Short mmCIF file of C-alpha atoms in Angstrom, two decimals:
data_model
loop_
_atom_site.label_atom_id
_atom_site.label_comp_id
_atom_site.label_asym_id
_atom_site.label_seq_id
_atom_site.Cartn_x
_atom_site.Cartn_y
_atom_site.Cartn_z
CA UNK A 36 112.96 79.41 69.70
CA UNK A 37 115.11 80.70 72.76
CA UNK A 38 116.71 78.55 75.02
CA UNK A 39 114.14 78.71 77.94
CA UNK A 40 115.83 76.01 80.23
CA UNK A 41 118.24 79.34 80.96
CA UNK A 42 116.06 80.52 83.04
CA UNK A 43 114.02 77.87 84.93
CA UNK A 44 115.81 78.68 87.63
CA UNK A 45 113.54 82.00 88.21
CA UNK A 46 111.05 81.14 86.10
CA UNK A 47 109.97 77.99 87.58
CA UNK A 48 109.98 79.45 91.39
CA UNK A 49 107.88 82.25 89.91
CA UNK A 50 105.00 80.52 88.02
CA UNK A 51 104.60 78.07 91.08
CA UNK A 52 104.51 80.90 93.72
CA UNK A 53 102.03 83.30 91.34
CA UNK A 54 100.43 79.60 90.49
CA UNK A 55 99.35 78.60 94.05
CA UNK A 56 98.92 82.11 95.02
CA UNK A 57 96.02 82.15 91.98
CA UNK A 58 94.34 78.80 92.85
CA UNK A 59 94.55 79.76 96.67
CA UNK A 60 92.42 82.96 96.14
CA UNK A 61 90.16 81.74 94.15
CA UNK A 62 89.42 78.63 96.28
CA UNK A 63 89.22 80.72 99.79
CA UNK A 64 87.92 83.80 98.59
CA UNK A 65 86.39 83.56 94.75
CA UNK A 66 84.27 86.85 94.64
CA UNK A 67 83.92 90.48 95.59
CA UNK A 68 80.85 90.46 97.81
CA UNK A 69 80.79 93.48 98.28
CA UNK A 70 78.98 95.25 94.79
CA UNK A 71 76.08 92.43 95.67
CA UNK A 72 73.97 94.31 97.44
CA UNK A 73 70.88 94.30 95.68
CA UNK A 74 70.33 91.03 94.90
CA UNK A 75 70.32 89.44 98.76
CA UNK A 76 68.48 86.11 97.07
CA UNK A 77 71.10 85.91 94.49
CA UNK A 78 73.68 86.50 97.10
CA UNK A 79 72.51 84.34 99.58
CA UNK A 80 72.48 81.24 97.00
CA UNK A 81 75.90 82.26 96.49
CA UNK A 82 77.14 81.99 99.63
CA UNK A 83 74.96 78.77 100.50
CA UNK A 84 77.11 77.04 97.31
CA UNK A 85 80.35 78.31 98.05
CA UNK A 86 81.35 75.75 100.44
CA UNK A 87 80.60 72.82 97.94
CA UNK A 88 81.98 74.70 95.51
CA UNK A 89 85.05 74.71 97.49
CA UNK A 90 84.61 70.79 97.97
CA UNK A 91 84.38 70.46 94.30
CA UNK A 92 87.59 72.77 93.71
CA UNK A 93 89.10 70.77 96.42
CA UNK A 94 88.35 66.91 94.88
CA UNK A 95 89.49 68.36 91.45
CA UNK A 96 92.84 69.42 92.76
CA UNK A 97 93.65 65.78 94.08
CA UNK A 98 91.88 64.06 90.51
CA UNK A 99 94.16 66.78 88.38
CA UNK A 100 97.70 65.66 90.42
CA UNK A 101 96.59 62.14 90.29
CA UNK A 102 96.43 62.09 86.48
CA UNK A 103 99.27 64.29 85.90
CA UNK A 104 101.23 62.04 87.70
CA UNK A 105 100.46 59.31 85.46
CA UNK A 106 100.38 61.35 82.34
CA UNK A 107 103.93 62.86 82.76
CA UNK A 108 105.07 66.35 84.15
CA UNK A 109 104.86 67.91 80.54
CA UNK A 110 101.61 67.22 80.77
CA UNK A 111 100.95 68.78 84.55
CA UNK A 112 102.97 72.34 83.03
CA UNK A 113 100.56 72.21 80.43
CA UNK A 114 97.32 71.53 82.06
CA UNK A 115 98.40 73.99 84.73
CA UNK A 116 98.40 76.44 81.78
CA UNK A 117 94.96 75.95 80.68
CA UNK A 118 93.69 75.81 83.71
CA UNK A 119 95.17 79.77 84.53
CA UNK A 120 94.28 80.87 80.82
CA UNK A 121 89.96 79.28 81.44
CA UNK A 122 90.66 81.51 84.56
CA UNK A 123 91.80 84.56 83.38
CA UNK A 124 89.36 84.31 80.35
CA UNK A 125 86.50 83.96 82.96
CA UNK A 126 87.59 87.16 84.87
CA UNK A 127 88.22 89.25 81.51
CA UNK A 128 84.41 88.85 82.16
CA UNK A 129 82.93 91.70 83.58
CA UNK A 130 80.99 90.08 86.75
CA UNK A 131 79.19 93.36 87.59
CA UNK A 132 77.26 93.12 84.55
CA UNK A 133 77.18 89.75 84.15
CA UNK A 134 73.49 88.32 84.82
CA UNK A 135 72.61 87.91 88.86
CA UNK A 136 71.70 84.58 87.65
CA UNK A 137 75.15 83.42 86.48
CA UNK A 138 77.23 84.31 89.98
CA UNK A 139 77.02 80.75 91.26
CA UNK A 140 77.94 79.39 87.91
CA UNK A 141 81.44 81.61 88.10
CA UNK A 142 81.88 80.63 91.53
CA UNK A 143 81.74 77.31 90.43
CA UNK A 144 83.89 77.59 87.47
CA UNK A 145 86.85 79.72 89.62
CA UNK A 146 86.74 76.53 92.17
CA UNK A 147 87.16 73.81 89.85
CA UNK A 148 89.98 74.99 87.64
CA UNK A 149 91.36 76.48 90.35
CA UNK A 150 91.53 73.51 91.72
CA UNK A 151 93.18 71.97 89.00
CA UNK A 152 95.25 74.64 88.66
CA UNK A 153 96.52 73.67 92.32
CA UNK A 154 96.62 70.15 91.77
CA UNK A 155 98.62 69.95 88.39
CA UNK A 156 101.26 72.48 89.18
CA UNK A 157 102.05 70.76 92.42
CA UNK A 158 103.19 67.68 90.25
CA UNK A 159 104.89 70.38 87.62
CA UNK A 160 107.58 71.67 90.28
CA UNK A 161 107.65 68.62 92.91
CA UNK A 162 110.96 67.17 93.71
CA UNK A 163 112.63 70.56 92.72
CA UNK A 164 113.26 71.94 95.92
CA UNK A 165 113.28 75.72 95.36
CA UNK A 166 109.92 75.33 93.10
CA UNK A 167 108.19 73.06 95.46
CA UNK A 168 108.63 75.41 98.52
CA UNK A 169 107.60 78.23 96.57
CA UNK A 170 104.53 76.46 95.52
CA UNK A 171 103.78 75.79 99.00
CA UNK A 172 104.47 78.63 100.66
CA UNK A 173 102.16 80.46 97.92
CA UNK A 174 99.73 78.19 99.10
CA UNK A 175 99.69 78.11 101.90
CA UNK A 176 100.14 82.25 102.13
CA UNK A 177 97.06 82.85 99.74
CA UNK A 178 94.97 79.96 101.98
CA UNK A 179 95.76 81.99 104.80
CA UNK A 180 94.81 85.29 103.72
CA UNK A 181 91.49 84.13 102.01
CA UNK A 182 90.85 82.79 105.04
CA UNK A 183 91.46 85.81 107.46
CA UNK A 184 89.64 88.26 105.34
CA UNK A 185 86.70 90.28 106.89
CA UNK A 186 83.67 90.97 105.99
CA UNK A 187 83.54 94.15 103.32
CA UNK A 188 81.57 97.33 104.75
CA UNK A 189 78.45 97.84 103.16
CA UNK A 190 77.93 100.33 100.72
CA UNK A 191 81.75 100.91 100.58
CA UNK A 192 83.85 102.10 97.73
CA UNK A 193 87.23 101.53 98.50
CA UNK A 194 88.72 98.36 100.83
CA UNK A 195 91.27 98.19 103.42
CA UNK A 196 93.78 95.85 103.65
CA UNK A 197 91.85 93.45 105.85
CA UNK A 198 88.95 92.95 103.29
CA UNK A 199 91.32 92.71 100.79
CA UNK A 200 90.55 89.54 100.08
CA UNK A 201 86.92 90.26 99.52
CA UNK A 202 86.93 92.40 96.87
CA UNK A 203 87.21 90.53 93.76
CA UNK A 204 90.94 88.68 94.32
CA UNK A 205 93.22 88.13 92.73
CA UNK A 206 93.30 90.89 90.54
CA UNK A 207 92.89 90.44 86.86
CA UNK A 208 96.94 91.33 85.77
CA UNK A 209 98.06 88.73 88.41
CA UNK A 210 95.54 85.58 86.69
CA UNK A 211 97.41 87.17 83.40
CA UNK A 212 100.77 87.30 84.61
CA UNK A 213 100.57 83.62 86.04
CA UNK A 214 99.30 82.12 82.80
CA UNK A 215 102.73 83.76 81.25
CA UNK A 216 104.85 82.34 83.79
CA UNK A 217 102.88 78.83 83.33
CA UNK A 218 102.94 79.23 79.48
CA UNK A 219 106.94 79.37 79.84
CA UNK A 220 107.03 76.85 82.69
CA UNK A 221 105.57 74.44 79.72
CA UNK A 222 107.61 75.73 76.67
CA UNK A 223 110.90 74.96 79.22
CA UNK A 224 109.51 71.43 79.52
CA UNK A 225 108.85 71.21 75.67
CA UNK A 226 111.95 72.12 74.30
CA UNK A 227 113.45 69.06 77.33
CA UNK A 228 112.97 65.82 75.63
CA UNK A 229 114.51 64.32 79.04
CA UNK A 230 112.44 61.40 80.31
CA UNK A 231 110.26 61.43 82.72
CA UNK A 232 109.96 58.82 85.46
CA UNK A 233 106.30 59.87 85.91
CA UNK A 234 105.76 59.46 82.73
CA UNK A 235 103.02 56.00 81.49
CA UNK A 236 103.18 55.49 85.36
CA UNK A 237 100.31 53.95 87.19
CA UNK A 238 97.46 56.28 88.41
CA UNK A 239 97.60 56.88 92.29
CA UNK A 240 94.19 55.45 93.16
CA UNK A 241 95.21 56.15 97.05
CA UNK A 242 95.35 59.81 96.87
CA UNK A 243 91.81 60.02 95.12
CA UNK A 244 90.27 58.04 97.52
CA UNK A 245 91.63 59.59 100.91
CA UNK A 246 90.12 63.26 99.29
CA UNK A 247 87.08 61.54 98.50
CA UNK A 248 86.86 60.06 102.36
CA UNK A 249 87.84 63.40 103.68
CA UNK A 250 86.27 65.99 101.57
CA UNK A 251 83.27 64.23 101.40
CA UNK A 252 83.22 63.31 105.02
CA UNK A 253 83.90 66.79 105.84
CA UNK A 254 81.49 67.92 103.17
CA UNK A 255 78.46 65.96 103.79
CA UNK A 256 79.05 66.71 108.26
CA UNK A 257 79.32 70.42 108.05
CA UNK A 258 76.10 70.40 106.17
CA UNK A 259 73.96 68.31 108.09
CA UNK A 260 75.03 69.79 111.09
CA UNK A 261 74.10 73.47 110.01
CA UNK A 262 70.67 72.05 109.55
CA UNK A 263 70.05 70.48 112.73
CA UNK A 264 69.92 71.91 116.01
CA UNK A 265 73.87 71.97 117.62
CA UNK A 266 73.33 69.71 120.09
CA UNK A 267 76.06 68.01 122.47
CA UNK A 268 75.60 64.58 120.85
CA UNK A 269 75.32 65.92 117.45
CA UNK A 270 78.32 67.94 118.08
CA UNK A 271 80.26 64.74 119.23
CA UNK A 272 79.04 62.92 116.59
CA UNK A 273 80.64 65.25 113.97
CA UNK A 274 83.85 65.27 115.29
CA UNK A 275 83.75 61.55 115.45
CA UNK A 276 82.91 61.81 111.83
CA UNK A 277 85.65 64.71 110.86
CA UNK A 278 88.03 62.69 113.09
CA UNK A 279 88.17 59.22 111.71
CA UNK A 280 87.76 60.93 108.03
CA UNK A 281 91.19 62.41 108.36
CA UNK A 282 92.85 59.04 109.80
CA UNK A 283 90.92 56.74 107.49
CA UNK A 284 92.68 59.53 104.63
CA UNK A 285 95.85 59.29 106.01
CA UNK A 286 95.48 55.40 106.02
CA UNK A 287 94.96 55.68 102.35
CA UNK A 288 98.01 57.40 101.49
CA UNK A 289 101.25 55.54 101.31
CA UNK A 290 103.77 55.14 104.31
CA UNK A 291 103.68 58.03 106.27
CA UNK A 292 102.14 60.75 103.77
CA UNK A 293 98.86 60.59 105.79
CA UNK A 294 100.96 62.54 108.71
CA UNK A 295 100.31 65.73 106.54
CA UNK A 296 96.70 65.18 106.57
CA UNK A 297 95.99 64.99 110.27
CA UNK A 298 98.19 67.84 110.84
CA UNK A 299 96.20 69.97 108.20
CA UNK A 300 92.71 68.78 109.61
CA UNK A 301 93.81 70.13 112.87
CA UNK A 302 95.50 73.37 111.89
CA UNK A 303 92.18 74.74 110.24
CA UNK A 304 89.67 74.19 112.83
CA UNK A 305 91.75 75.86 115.01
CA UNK A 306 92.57 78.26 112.62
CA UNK A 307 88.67 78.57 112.12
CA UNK A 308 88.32 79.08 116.17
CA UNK A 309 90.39 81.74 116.49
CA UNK A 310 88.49 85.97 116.26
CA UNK A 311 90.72 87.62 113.64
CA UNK A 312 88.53 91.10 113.59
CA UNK A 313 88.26 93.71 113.82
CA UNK A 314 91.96 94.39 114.00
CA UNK A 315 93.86 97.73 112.79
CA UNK A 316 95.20 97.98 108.87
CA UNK A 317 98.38 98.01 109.96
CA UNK A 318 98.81 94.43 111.41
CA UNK A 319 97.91 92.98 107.58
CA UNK A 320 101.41 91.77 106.50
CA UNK A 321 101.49 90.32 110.53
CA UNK A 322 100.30 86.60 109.11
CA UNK A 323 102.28 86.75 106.10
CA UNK A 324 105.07 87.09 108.34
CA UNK A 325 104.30 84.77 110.54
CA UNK A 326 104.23 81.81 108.21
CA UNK A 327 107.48 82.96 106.73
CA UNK A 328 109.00 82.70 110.40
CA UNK A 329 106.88 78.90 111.29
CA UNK A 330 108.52 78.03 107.43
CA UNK A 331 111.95 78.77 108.82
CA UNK A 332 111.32 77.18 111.93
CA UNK A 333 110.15 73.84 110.22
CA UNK A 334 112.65 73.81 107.72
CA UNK A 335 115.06 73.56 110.46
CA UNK A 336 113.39 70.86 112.53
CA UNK A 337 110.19 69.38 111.98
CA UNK A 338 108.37 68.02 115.48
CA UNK A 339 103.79 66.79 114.60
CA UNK A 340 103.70 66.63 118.07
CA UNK A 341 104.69 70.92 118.28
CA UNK A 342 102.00 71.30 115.92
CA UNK A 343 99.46 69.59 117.70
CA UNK A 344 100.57 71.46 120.90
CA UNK A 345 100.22 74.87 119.23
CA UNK A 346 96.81 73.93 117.34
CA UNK A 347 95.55 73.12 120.78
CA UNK A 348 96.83 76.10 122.23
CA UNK A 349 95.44 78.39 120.14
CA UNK A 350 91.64 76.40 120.20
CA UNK A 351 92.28 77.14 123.43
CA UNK A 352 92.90 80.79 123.27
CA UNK A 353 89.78 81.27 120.64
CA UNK A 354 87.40 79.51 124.00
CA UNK A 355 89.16 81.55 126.40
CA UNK A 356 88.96 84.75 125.07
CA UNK A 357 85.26 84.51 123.36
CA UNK A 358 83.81 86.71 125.78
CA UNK A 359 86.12 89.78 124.80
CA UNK A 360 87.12 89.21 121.03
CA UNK A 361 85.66 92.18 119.33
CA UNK A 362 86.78 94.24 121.94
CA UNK A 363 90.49 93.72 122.54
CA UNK A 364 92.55 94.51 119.77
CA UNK A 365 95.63 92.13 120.82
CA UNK A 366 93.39 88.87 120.76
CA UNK A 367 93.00 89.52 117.11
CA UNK A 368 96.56 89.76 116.76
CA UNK A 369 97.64 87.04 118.53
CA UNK A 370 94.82 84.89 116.86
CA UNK A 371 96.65 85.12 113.20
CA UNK A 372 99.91 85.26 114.64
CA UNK A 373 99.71 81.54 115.78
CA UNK A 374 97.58 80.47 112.78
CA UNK A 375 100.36 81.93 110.76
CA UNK A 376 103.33 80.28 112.39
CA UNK A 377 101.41 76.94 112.83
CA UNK A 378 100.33 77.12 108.77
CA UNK A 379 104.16 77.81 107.71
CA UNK A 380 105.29 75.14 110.69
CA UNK A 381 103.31 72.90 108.95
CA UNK A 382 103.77 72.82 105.83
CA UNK A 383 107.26 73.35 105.60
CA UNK A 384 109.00 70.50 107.78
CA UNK A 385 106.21 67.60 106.83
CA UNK A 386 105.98 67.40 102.95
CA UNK A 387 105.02 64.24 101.73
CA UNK A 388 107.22 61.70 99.42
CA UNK A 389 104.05 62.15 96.74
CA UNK A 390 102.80 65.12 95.02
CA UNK A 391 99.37 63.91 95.51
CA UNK A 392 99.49 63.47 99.18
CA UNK A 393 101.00 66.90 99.45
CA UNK A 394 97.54 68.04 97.50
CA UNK A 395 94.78 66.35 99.63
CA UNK A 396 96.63 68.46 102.86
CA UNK A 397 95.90 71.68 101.07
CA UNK A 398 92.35 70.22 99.94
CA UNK A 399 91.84 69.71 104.00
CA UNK A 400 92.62 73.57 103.99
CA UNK A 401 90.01 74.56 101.57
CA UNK A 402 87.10 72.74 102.49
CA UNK A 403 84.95 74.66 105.12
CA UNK A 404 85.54 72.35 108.47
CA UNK A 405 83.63 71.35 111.40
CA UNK A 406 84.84 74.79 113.43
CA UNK A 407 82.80 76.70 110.14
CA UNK A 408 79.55 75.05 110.62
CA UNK A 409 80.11 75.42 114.47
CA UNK A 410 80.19 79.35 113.80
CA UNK A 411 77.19 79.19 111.06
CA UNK A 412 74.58 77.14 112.91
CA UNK A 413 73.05 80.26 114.57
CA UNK A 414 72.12 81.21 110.65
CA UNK A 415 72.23 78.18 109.03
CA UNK A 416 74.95 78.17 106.88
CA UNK A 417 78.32 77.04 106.86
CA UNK A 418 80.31 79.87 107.07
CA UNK A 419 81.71 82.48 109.48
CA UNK A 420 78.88 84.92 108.66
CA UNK A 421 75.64 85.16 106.46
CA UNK A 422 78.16 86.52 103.75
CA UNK A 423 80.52 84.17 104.30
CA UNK A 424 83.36 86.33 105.40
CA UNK A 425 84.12 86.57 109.18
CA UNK A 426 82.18 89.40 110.71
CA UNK A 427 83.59 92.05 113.37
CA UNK A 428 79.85 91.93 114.85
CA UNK A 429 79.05 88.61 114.73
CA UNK A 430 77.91 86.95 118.77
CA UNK A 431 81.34 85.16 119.67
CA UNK A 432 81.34 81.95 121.80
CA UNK A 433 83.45 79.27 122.83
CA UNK A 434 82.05 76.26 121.69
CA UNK A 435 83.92 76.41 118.01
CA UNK A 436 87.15 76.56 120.47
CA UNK A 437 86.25 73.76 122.58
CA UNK A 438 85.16 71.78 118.94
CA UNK A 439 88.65 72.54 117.84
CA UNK A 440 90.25 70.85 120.68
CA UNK A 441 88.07 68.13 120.58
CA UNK A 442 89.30 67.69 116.75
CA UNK A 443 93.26 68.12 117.97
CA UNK A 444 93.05 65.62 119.93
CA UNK A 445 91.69 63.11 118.15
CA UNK A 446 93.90 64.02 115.29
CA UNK A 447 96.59 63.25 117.92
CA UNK A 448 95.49 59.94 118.42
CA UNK A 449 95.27 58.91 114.98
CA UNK A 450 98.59 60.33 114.43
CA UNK A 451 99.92 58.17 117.49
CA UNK A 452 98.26 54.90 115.52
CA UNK A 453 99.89 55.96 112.51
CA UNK A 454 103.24 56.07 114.11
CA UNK A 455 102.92 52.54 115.65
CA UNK A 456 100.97 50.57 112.39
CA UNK A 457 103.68 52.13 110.10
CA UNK A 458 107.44 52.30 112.04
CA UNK A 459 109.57 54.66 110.03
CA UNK A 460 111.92 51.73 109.83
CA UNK A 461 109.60 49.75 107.79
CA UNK A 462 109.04 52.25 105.64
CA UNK A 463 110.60 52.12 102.06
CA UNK A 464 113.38 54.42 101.03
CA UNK A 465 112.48 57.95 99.64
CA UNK A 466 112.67 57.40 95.96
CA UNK A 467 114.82 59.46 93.59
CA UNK A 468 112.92 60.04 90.48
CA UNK A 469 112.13 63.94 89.51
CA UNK A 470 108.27 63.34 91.58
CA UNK A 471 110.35 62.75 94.88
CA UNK A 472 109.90 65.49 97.64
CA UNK A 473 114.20 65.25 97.55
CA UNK A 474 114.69 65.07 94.35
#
């Protein structure tokens, strides 16, 4: 067998970029819509179940890097492997023909294992520096552009670059071409009888309890608020609840991990505020961009308090501008500009000391928020709009802004307890084992 170890330098980078880039997709945006048409009750079960589907994907991408930290990274390359072969097995699976009755069943099936896909190969490639940021920054570029998509025309053929998203992503030879780069991500460790730190270690009950608190915290409040009337007092109530979920989560991870969280919480309801259509084809690779600039610009100096400032800004913007959204090209613009610098800002210049802490931040991306439900209790449903992608001609407001702030704030605060119950200079020294962030 060839020497693979040769070429982990490119071939690690690559299978966690295409890796996260997969699970991301499939977590934000898991089917084409768009040839659904004739079966509306079909398709509006669908959508109903996608955002505990996404919950479910969610929870399994904290249990998978959980147990692959305490099974060894071997063991994460490997799992990550399945997981993208189930995947691309599932999608060699013509869905058009499949039976109307088996859509939710692949939705739920893309979720989970994409999930675990997320969750395993974050433990494969953490502590390698080069690996780990391209894991992230696939992540958190695929979360963003599953989460920008709009809603696909009706009755149309071909998509633009906007509904990209919702027309059956990823694509089939990308699922395939991951689970290569995975398959020789695990060989490379195979063939290394090095030992690993992580390896018999103790399972990381923290991490598995701060997703449970927050994704089914966040779970359990989006839904019950879609099905009761959106009332001041109900509204403050769920923000207490989405609030103190997020701090009691970043309580549960160890010394300052939980920073992460809070920061995450507040980037996507404001993200989730914010009118990002319609907007021209052109301005596509605009949010891309953006989080490749707010990477660079964490990467060089890291300030929570920045983000906090720019997720309030831009909840903000999305109440301000409400009353002219679908008519002013540049709001859309400037919308996923700022949710693109504040994702790659993010993410970049706060990653955790533990490969499970870094996964219950992306979780906090994936799971519809409070902002979603905000949007969706006109039609019941948590989601931007009765198909679940956001809608050029769907009644804008400013409440979901105003919600945002409300949630930025109080992430604030719980950051600012954080910060005084756990002084950086009681905090222990960044370990050097292969699973730390600096290894």
């Amino acid at each position: 067998m060839p020497d693979i170890r040769r070429f982990d330098g490119i071939l690690q980078p690559a299978s966690a970029f295409f890796g996260a880039v997969v699970a991301g997709l499939l977590l934000m945006a898991p089917l084409d819509l768009g040839w659904s048409n004739d079966a509306p009750l079909e398709l509006d079960l669908l959508v109903m179940n996608m955002p505990r589907a996404a919950a479910a994907g969610g929870m399994f991408a904290v249990i998978a890097a959980a147990l692959a930290v305490a099974l060894g990274r071997r063991t994460a390359w490997i799992v990550s492997f399945g997981s993208a072969t189930v995947l691309a097995a599932d999608h060699l699976w013509n869905m058009r023909s499949a039976l109307s009755g088996t859509l939710i069943t692949v939705n739920y099936i893309d979720a989970i294992f994409g999930g675990i896909l997320l969750g395993a190969l974050a433990v494969a490639v953490f502590g390698k520096p080069i690996a780990t940021g391209a894991y992230l920054l696939g992540a958190v570029v695929s979360i963003t552009i599953g989460d920008l998509t709009a809603l696909p025309a009706p009755g149309a053929e071909s998509r633009t670059l906007i509904e990209w998203a919702s027309s059956g992503t990823p694509p089939l030879w990308m699922i395939l071409a991951t689970a290569v780069l995975l398959a020789c991500g695990a060989l490379g460790e195979r063939v290394d009888p090095a030992a690993d730190p992580a390896e018999n270690a103790d399972l990381p009950i923290g991490p598995i309890l701060a997703a449970l608190l927050l994704v089914g915290a966040t779970a359990f409040s989006t839904d019950w608020y879609v099905r009761h009337a959106d009332t001041v007092p109900q509204t403050v109530l769920a923000v207490g609840v989405t609030v103190l979920a997020a701090f009691g989560a970043a309580l549960l991870l160890p010394g300052r991990d939980g920073v992460l969280v809070l920061l995450a919480v507040a980037v996507t309801n404001s993200g989730s505020s914010i009118f990002t259509v319609p907007r021209p084809d052109w301005s596509a690779p605009l949010p891309i961009i953006a989080v490749a600039i707010g990477w660079y610009a964490g990467r060089r100096r890291h300030l929570p308090w920045a983000v906090f400032a720019g997720t309030g800004a831009l909840a903000v913007f999305a109440a301000g501008t409400s009353g002219s959204a679908h008519h002013a090209m540049l709001i859309p613009l400037i919308g996923i500009t700022g949710l693109g610098f504040l994702m790659g800002y993010c993410f970049a210049g706060h990653t955790p000391r533990n490969a499970p802490s870094m996964v219950v931040a992306l979780a906090a991306l994936v799971v519809p928020c409070l902002v979603i439900a905000v949007r969706g209790s006109g039609f019941g449903r948590v989601a931007y709009s009765p198909r679940w992608y956001r809608d050029p001609s769907s009644i804008t407001s400013a409440p979901p802004g105003w919600v945002a702030l409300a949630v930025t704030v109080g992430c604030a605060a719980g950051l600012a307890l954080l910060y005084r119950w756990r002084p950086a200079d009681h905090l222990p020294k960044r370990p050097s084992t292969q699973l730390s962030a600096s290894a």
